[in-house]
Coordinates of C-alpha atoms and ligand atoms in Angstrom, one line a residue:
M1 CA 22.9 -44.7 -9.9
K2 CA 22.7 -41.8 -7.4
A3 CA 24.7 -41.9 -4.1
I4 CA 25.7 -39.5 -1.4
V5 CA 29.4 -39.2 -0.9
C6 CA 31.5 -37.8 1.9
T7 CA 34.9 -37.1 0.5
K8 CA 36.2 -35.0 3.5
Y9 CA 35.5 -34.6 7.2
G10 CA 33.4 -31.5 8.0
K11 CA 30.0 -29.9 8.4
P12 CA 26.9 -31.4 6.8
D13 CA 27.5 -29.6 3.5
V14 CA 30.4 -31.9 2.7
L15 CA 27.8 -34.4 1.7
K16 CA 27.3 -34.4 -2.1
I17 CA 25.0 -36.4 -4.5
V18 CA 26.9 -37.9 -7.3
A19 CA 26.3 -40.5 -10.1
I20 CA 28.3 -43.7 -9.7
E21 CA 28.3 -47.1 -11.2
K22 CA 25.5 -49.4 -10.1
P23 CA 27.2 -52.3 -8.1
I24 CA 27.2 -55.9 -9.3
P25 CA 26.4 -58.5 -6.6
K26 CA 29.1 -61.1 -5.9
D27 CA 28.2 -64.8 -5.9
N28 CA 27.1 -64.6 -2.2
E29 CA 25.4 -61.2 -2.4
V30 CA 22.0 -59.7 -3.1
L31 CA 21.5 -56.4 -4.9
V32 CA 19.0 -54.3 -3.1
K33 CA 17.1 -51.4 -4.7
N34 CA 17.2 -49.2 -1.7
F35 CA 14.0 -47.2 -0.9
A36 CA 15.0 -45.7 2.5
T37 CA 18.0 -45.1 4.7
S38 CA 18.5 -43.2 7.9
V39 CA 20.8 -40.7 9.5
T40 CA 22.3 -42.2 12.7
V41 CA 24.6 -40.7 15.2
A42 CA 27.3 -42.9 13.8
D43 CA 27.0 -41.3 10.3
C44 CA 27.3 -37.9 11.8
R45 CA 30.3 -38.9 13.9
V46 CA 32.1 -40.2 10.9
R47 CA 31.2 -37.2 8.7
G48 CA 32.2 -34.6 11.3
F49 CA 35.0 -36.7 12.8
D50 CA 33.3 -36.0 16.1
V51 CA 35.4 -38.1 18.5
P52 CA 36.9 -37.4 22.0
A53 CA 40.4 -35.8 21.7
S54 CA 42.0 -38.8 23.5
F55 CA 40.7 -41.0 20.8
W56 CA 41.8 -38.9 17.9
L57 CA 44.6 -41.1 16.5
P58 CA 42.9 -44.5 16.9
A59 CA 39.7 -43.0 15.4
R60 CA 41.6 -41.6 12.4
L61 CA 43.4 -44.9 11.8
A62 CA 40.0 -46.7 11.9
L63 CA 37.9 -44.2 9.9
G64 CA 40.4 -42.8 7.5
L65 CA 43.5 -40.6 8.1
F66 CA 42.6 -37.6 5.9
K67 CA 39.0 -38.4 4.8
P68 CA 36.4 -41.0 5.6
R69 CA 37.7 -44.4 4.2
K70 CA 34.0 -45.3 3.5
S71 CA 33.0 -42.4 1.3
I72 CA 29.3 -43.6 1.2
L73 CA 27.9 -43.4 4.7
G74 CA 24.7 -44.8 6.0
S75 CA 24.2 -48.2 7.7
E76 CA 20.4 -48.8 7.6
L77 CA 18.5 -49.7 4.4
S78 CA 15.4 -51.3 3.1
G79 CA 14.1 -52.1 -0.3
I80 CA 13.5 -54.8 -2.9
I81 CA 16.0 -57.4 -4.0
E82 CA 16.7 -56.8 -7.7
A83 CA 19.3 -59.5 -8.4
V84 CA 21.0 -62.3 -6.5
G85 CA 24.5 -63.9 -6.8
K86 CA 24.7 -67.5 -8.1
N87 CA 25.3 -69.0 -4.6
V88 CA 22.5 -67.1 -2.8
S89 CA 19.9 -69.5 -1.4
R90 CA 18.1 -67.6 1.3
F91 CA 16.7 -64.7 -0.8
E92 CA 15.3 -64.2 -4.3
A93 CA 14.6 -61.3 -6.6
G94 CA 11.5 -59.5 -5.6
D95 CA 11.9 -60.1 -1.8
E96 CA 11.3 -57.0 0.4
V97 CA 14.2 -56.8 2.9
F98 CA 15.8 -54.5 5.5
A99 CA 19.4 -54.6 6.4
F100 CA 22.2 -53.1 8.5
S101 CA 25.5 -52.7 6.9
D102 CA 27.2 -51.5 10.2
H103 CA 30.7 -50.2 9.9
K104 CA 30.8 -51.2 6.2
M105 CA 28.3 -48.3 5.6
G106 CA 27.3 -47.7 2.0
A107 CA 23.5 -47.3 2.5
Y108 CA 23.3 -43.7 1.2
A109 CA 22.9 -45.1 -2.3
E110 CA 20.1 -46.2 -4.7
Y111 CA 21.5 -49.7 -4.8
V112 CA 23.4 -51.7 -2.2
C113 CA 25.0 -55.1 -2.3
V114 CA 24.6 -57.2 0.9
A115 CA 26.0 -60.7 1.6
E116 CA 23.1 -63.0 2.3
N117 CA 24.7 -64.1 5.6
D118 CA 25.2 -60.5 6.7
C119 CA 22.7 -58.5 8.7
I120 CA 19.7 -58.8 6.4
A121 CA 16.1 -60.1 6.9
L122 CA 12.8 -60.1 5.1
K123 CA 10.9 -56.8 5.8
P124 CA 8.1 -57.0 8.4
E125 CA 4.9 -57.0 6.3
N126 CA 3.1 -54.7 8.8
L127 CA 5.7 -52.0 8.5
S128 CA 6.6 -49.5 5.7
F129 CA 10.1 -49.4 4.1
E130 CA 10.8 -46.3 6.1
Q131 CA 9.8 -47.9 9.4
S132 CA 11.7 -51.1 8.6
T133 CA 14.8 -49.2 7.8
V134 CA 15.1 -47.7 11.3
L135 CA 14.6 -51.1 13.1
S136 CA 18.2 -52.2 13.0
F137 CA 20.8 -49.7 14.4
G138 CA 18.9 -48.8 17.6
G139 CA 17.1 -52.2 17.8
I140 CA 20.1 -54.4 17.5
T141 CA 22.2 -52.2 19.8
A142 CA 19.6 -52.1 22.5
L143 CA 19.0 -55.8 22.3
Y144 CA 22.7 -56.6 22.4
F145 CA 23.4 -54.5 25.5
L146 CA 20.2 -55.6 27.4
K147 CA 21.1 -59.2 26.8
K148 CA 24.7 -58.6 28.0
G149 CA 23.2 -57.0 31.1
R150 CA 21.0 -60.1 31.5
V151 CA 18.0 -57.8 31.9
S152 CA 15.0 -60.0 32.9
K153 CA 11.7 -60.2 34.8
G154 CA 11.6 -58.2 38.0
D155 CA 14.8 -56.1 37.2
K156 CA 14.5 -52.4 37.8
I157 CA 16.3 -50.6 35.0
L158 CA 17.0 -46.9 34.4
I159 CA 17.4 -46.0 30.8
Y160 CA 19.3 -42.7 30.4
G161 CA 18.6 -41.3 26.9
A162 CA 15.3 -43.1 26.6
S163 CA 14.1 -41.0 23.6
G164 CA 17.0 -41.6 21.2
S165 CA 17.2 -44.3 18.6
V166 CA 18.8 -46.8 21.0
G167 CA 16.7 -45.6 23.9
V168 CA 13.3 -46.0 22.3
Y169 CA 14.1 -49.7 21.6
A170 CA 15.8 -50.2 25.0
V171 CA 12.5 -49.1 26.7
Q172 CA 10.4 -51.4 24.6
L173 CA 12.7 -54.4 24.8
A174 CA 13.3 -54.0 28.6
K175 CA 9.5 -54.1 29.1
Y176 CA 9.3 -57.2 26.8
F177 CA 12.0 -58.9 29.1
G178 CA 9.7 -58.1 32.1
A179 CA 11.7 -55.3 33.7
E180 CA 10.3 -52.3 35.5
V181 CA 11.5 -49.3 33.3
T182 CA 12.4 -45.8 34.4
G183 CA 13.2 -43.6 31.3
V184 CA 15.2 -40.4 31.6
C185 CA 14.7 -37.7 28.9
S186 CA 13.9 -34.0 28.4
T187 CA 10.4 -32.5 29.0
G188 CA 9.2 -32.7 25.4
N189 CA 9.9 -36.5 25.2
L190 CA 8.2 -37.6 28.5
E191 CA 4.9 -38.5 26.8
L192 CA 6.7 -40.5 24.0
V193 CA 8.7 -42.5 26.5
K194 CA 5.6 -43.3 28.6
R195 CA 3.7 -44.3 25.5
L196 CA 6.6 -46.7 24.6
G197 CA 5.9 -48.5 27.9
A198 CA 8.1 -46.9 30.6
D199 CA 6.6 -47.3 34.0
F200 CA 8.2 -44.1 35.2
V201 CA 9.8 -41.1 33.5
I202 CA 12.2 -38.6 34.8
D203 CA 12.8 -35.2 33.2
Y204 CA 16.5 -34.6 33.4
T205 CA 16.0 -30.8 33.0
K206 CA 14.1 -30.7 36.3
T207 CA 15.1 -33.7 38.4
D208 CA 18.4 -35.2 39.3
W209 CA 17.6 -38.9 39.0
A210 CA 20.5 -39.9 41.4
E211 CA 18.9 -37.9 44.2
L212 CA 15.6 -39.8 44.2
N213 CA 16.7 -42.5 46.7
E214 CA 15.9 -45.3 44.2
K215 CA 18.1 -48.4 43.7
F216 CA 18.3 -50.0 40.3
D217 CA 19.5 -53.5 39.2
V218 CA 20.6 -52.0 35.9
I219 CA 21.6 -48.5 34.7
F220 CA 21.7 -48.2 30.9
D221 CA 23.4 -45.1 29.8
A222 CA 23.0 -44.2 26.1
V223 CA 24.2 -40.6 26.5
G224 CA 27.3 -40.7 28.6
K225 CA 26.0 -38.4 31.3
T226 CA 26.0 -40.7 34.3
G227 CA 28.9 -40.4 36.8
I228 CA 30.5 -43.3 38.6
S229 CA 29.6 -41.8 42.1
Q230 CA 25.9 -41.7 41.0
I231 CA 26.1 -45.3 39.8
I232 CA 27.6 -46.6 43.0
K233 CA 24.9 -44.7 45.0
T234 CA 21.9 -45.9 42.9
T235 CA 22.7 -49.4 41.9
K236 CA 21.9 -52.5 44.0
P237 CA 24.7 -54.9 44.9
N238 CA 25.4 -57.2 41.9
G239 CA 23.9 -54.5 39.7
R240 CA 24.9 -53.9 36.1
Y241 CA 26.2 -50.6 34.6
I242 CA 25.7 -50.5 30.8
H243 CA 27.6 -47.7 29.2
L244 CA 27.3 -47.3 25.4
V245 CA 29.5 -44.3 24.9
A246 CA 32.6 -44.9 26.9
T247 CA 36.0 -44.6 25.1
P248 CA 38.6 -47.2 26.0
F249 CA 40.1 -44.6 28.4
T250 CA 36.9 -43.8 30.2
E251 CA 36.1 -47.6 30.4
L252 CA 39.5 -48.1 32.1
K253 CA 38.7 -45.4 34.6
I254 CA 35.2 -46.8 35.3
R255 CA 36.5 -50.3 35.7
W256 CA 39.2 -49.1 38.1
R257 CA 36.7 -47.2 40.3
L258 CA 34.4 -50.3 40.4
L259 CA 37.2 -52.7 41.4
S260 CA 36.1 -52.7 45.0
S261 CA 32.4 -53.1 44.2
K262 CA 30.4 -56.1 42.9
L263 CA 28.9 -54.0 40.1
K264 CA 29.4 -55.4 36.7
F265 CA 30.4 -52.9 34.0
I266 CA 29.3 -53.5 30.4
G267 CA 30.8 -51.3 27.7
G268 CA 32.5 -51.5 24.3
T269 CA 30.7 -51.9 21.1
Y270 CA 28.2 -54.6 20.0
N271 CA 29.5 -57.6 18.2
S272 CA 28.6 -57.6 14.5
A273 CA 28.5 -61.4 14.2
I274 CA 25.7 -61.4 16.8
A275 CA 23.9 -58.5 15.0
N276 CA 23.4 -60.9 12.1
E277 CA 21.4 -63.2 14.3
Y278 CA 19.6 -60.4 16.2
I279 CA 18.1 -58.8 13.1
H280 CA 15.8 -61.8 12.8
F281 CA 14.7 -61.5 16.4
I282 CA 14.1 -57.8 16.0
K283 CA 12.0 -58.6 12.9
K284 CA 9.9 -61.1 14.8
L285 CA 9.2 -58.6 17.6
A286 CA 8.3 -56.0 15.1
V287 CA 5.8 -58.3 13.3
E288 CA 4.3 -59.2 16.7
G289 CA 3.9 -55.5 17.5
V290 CA 6.2 -55.8 20.6
I291 CA 8.5 -53.1 19.2
K292 CA 7.4 -50.1 17.2
P293 CA 9.8 -47.9 15.3
V294 CA 9.7 -44.2 16.1
I295 CA 10.3 -41.8 13.3
D296 CA 11.0 -38.2 14.2
K297 CA 11.6 -36.6 10.8
Q298 CA 11.7 -37.8 7.2
Y299 CA 13.8 -36.1 4.5
C300 CA 14.3 -36.6 0.8
F301 CA 17.7 -37.8 -0.6
D302 CA 18.7 -34.3 -1.7
E303 CA 18.0 -33.0 1.8
I304 CA 20.7 -35.1 3.4
S305 CA 22.7 -32.1 4.7
L306 CA 19.6 -30.8 6.4
A307 CA 19.0 -34.2 8.0
H308 CA 22.6 -34.3 9.2
E309 CA 22.3 -30.8 10.7
Y310 CA 19.2 -31.9 12.6
V311 CA 20.8 -35.1 14.0
D312 CA 24.0 -33.2 14.9
K313 CA 21.9 -31.3 17.5
G314 CA 21.7 -34.5 19.6
H315 CA 18.0 -34.4 20.4
K316 CA 16.2 -36.5 17.8
K317 CA 13.3 -38.5 18.9
G318 CA 14.0 -42.0 17.8
N319 CA 15.0 -41.9 14.2
V320 CA 15.5 -39.8 11.1
V321 CA 14.7 -41.3 7.7
I322 CA 15.9 -40.5 4.3
T323 CA 13.5 -41.5 1.5
I324 CA 15.5 -42.5 -1.6
T325 CA 12.6 -43.5 -3.8
D326 CA 9.3 -42.0 -3.0
L327 CA 7.1 -45.0 -3.6
R328 CA 3.9 -43.0 -3.9
R329 CA 5.4 -40.7 -6.5
S330 CA 6.8 -43.7 -8.4
A331 CA 3.4 -45.4 -8.3
M332 CA 1.8 -42.3 -9.8
V333 CA 4.5 -42.0 -12.5
D334 CA 4.0 -45.8 -13.3
K335 CA 0.2 -45.3 -13.6
A336 CA 0.6 -42.2 -15.8
Ligands
NAP1 N1 28.5 -49.0 22.0 C1 27.9 -49.2 20.8 O1 28.0 -50.3 20.2 C2 26.9 -48.2 20.3 C3 26.0 -48.5 19.3 C4 25.1 -47.6 18.9 C5 25.1 -46.3 19.4 N2 26.0 -46.0 20.4 C6 26.0 -44.7 21.0 O2 24.9 -44.6 21.8 C7 24.5 -43.2 21.9 C8 23.1 -43.0 21.6 O3 22.8 -43.3 20.3 P1 21.4 -42.8 19.7 O4 21.4 -43.3 18.3 O5 20.3 -43.3 20.6 O6 21.5 -41.3 19.8 P2 20.3 -40.2 19.6 O7 19.2 -40.8 18.8 O8 20.9 -39.0 19.0 O9 19.8 -39.9 21.0 C9 20.5 -39.0 21.9 C10 19.8 -39.0 23.2 O10 20.6 -38.2 24.1 C11 19.7 -37.5 24.9 N3 20.4 -36.3 25.3 C12 21.0 -35.3 24.6 N4 21.6 -34.4 25.4 C13 21.3 -34.8 26.6 C14 21.7 -34.3 27.9 N5 22.4 -33.1 28.0 N6 21.3 -34.9 29.0 C15 20.6 -36.1 28.9 N7 20.2 -36.6 27.7 C16 20.6 -36.0 26.6 C17 18.5 -37.1 24.0 O11 17.3 -36.9 24.7 P3 16.6 -35.5 24.8 O12 16.4 -35.1 23.3 O13 15.3 -35.8 25.5 O14 17.5 -34.6 25.5 C18 18.4 -38.4 23.2 O15 17.5 -39.3 23.9 C19 25.4 -42.4 20.9 O16 26.4 -41.8 21.5 C20 26.0 -43.6 20.0 O17 27.2 -43.2 19.5 C21 26.9 -46.9 20.9

């Protein structure tokens, strides 16, 4: 089968397509013929080893000292189950599924094995494989942090980075939980964020949100551009500050500064065990049309370096998809 490998840290052109052995599912695994994957910020971070200097050593120990430990990147996938291990009871061959392999990666490949109890669910029938693929990374992350922040009816939430893959789901989910949503993004994304349901939008290139004299119950920062003085000034007593991109060191600094306030800080990374549960909730909301995936650009498998170059710029709108099998083309070939 074909797979994209990353055998050294570097620019997008380190990614190469190679032929490797098709995997064989273990007893508790399903073998998915993968139709679409995505390029997330996490894939680009690993490929380019783009981490803060203070985090260099722990990150190298975690990701691989001299090269990425997981040579096949990609965490989102969707496709059809081709085979199941002998102990699998929840899925069968022919099921259409989408899955999130998280830090195990491996989704830049034509076939992927996923344990049936990992983060995998039946694909929403109303969505394409491409759309289903991009539900999990942003959707699960947004859901996890909004739940940790107990976002609920009547809360005023500011979502900084409202047009990114986490942001587009955070806006839709916060509205679903009954919050009043203010989305912060650049000029070109204002319409998108409004369309996703934000009550108010702020263009960060023109307006300093912290100077607007507004008080929020929750600040959700998916970019890492909010400062602690801004947070203290703009958050109600007992407010929550959700920060998705803090290193352990910045987290410590924030927690220290907040010691004398009643603000609750929520950082760290989502818990993978919970992700396995949340994928089913995300699927349900997608089927009901509560959340809609946003696809910015779609590339073919052999355009992976171009896709990484685009995501590296840090301004994608929602998600970037990689089509592994062009279903329309395969259908035509089958017919012929
Ligand atoms: N803690 C966790 O468990 C966890 C999980 C997943 C992701 N993350 C992190 O969350 C972050 C967001 O991920 P993502 O997938 O949503 O990224 P993304 O799709 O690349 O989105 C990036 C966002 O940043 C905004 N942005 C870029 N430069 C900006 C600037 N100078 N000022 C204000 N906004 C700016 C972009 O908006 P414009 O284009 O409008 O500028 C865009 O909305 C990443 O850093 C990722 O590593 C953390």
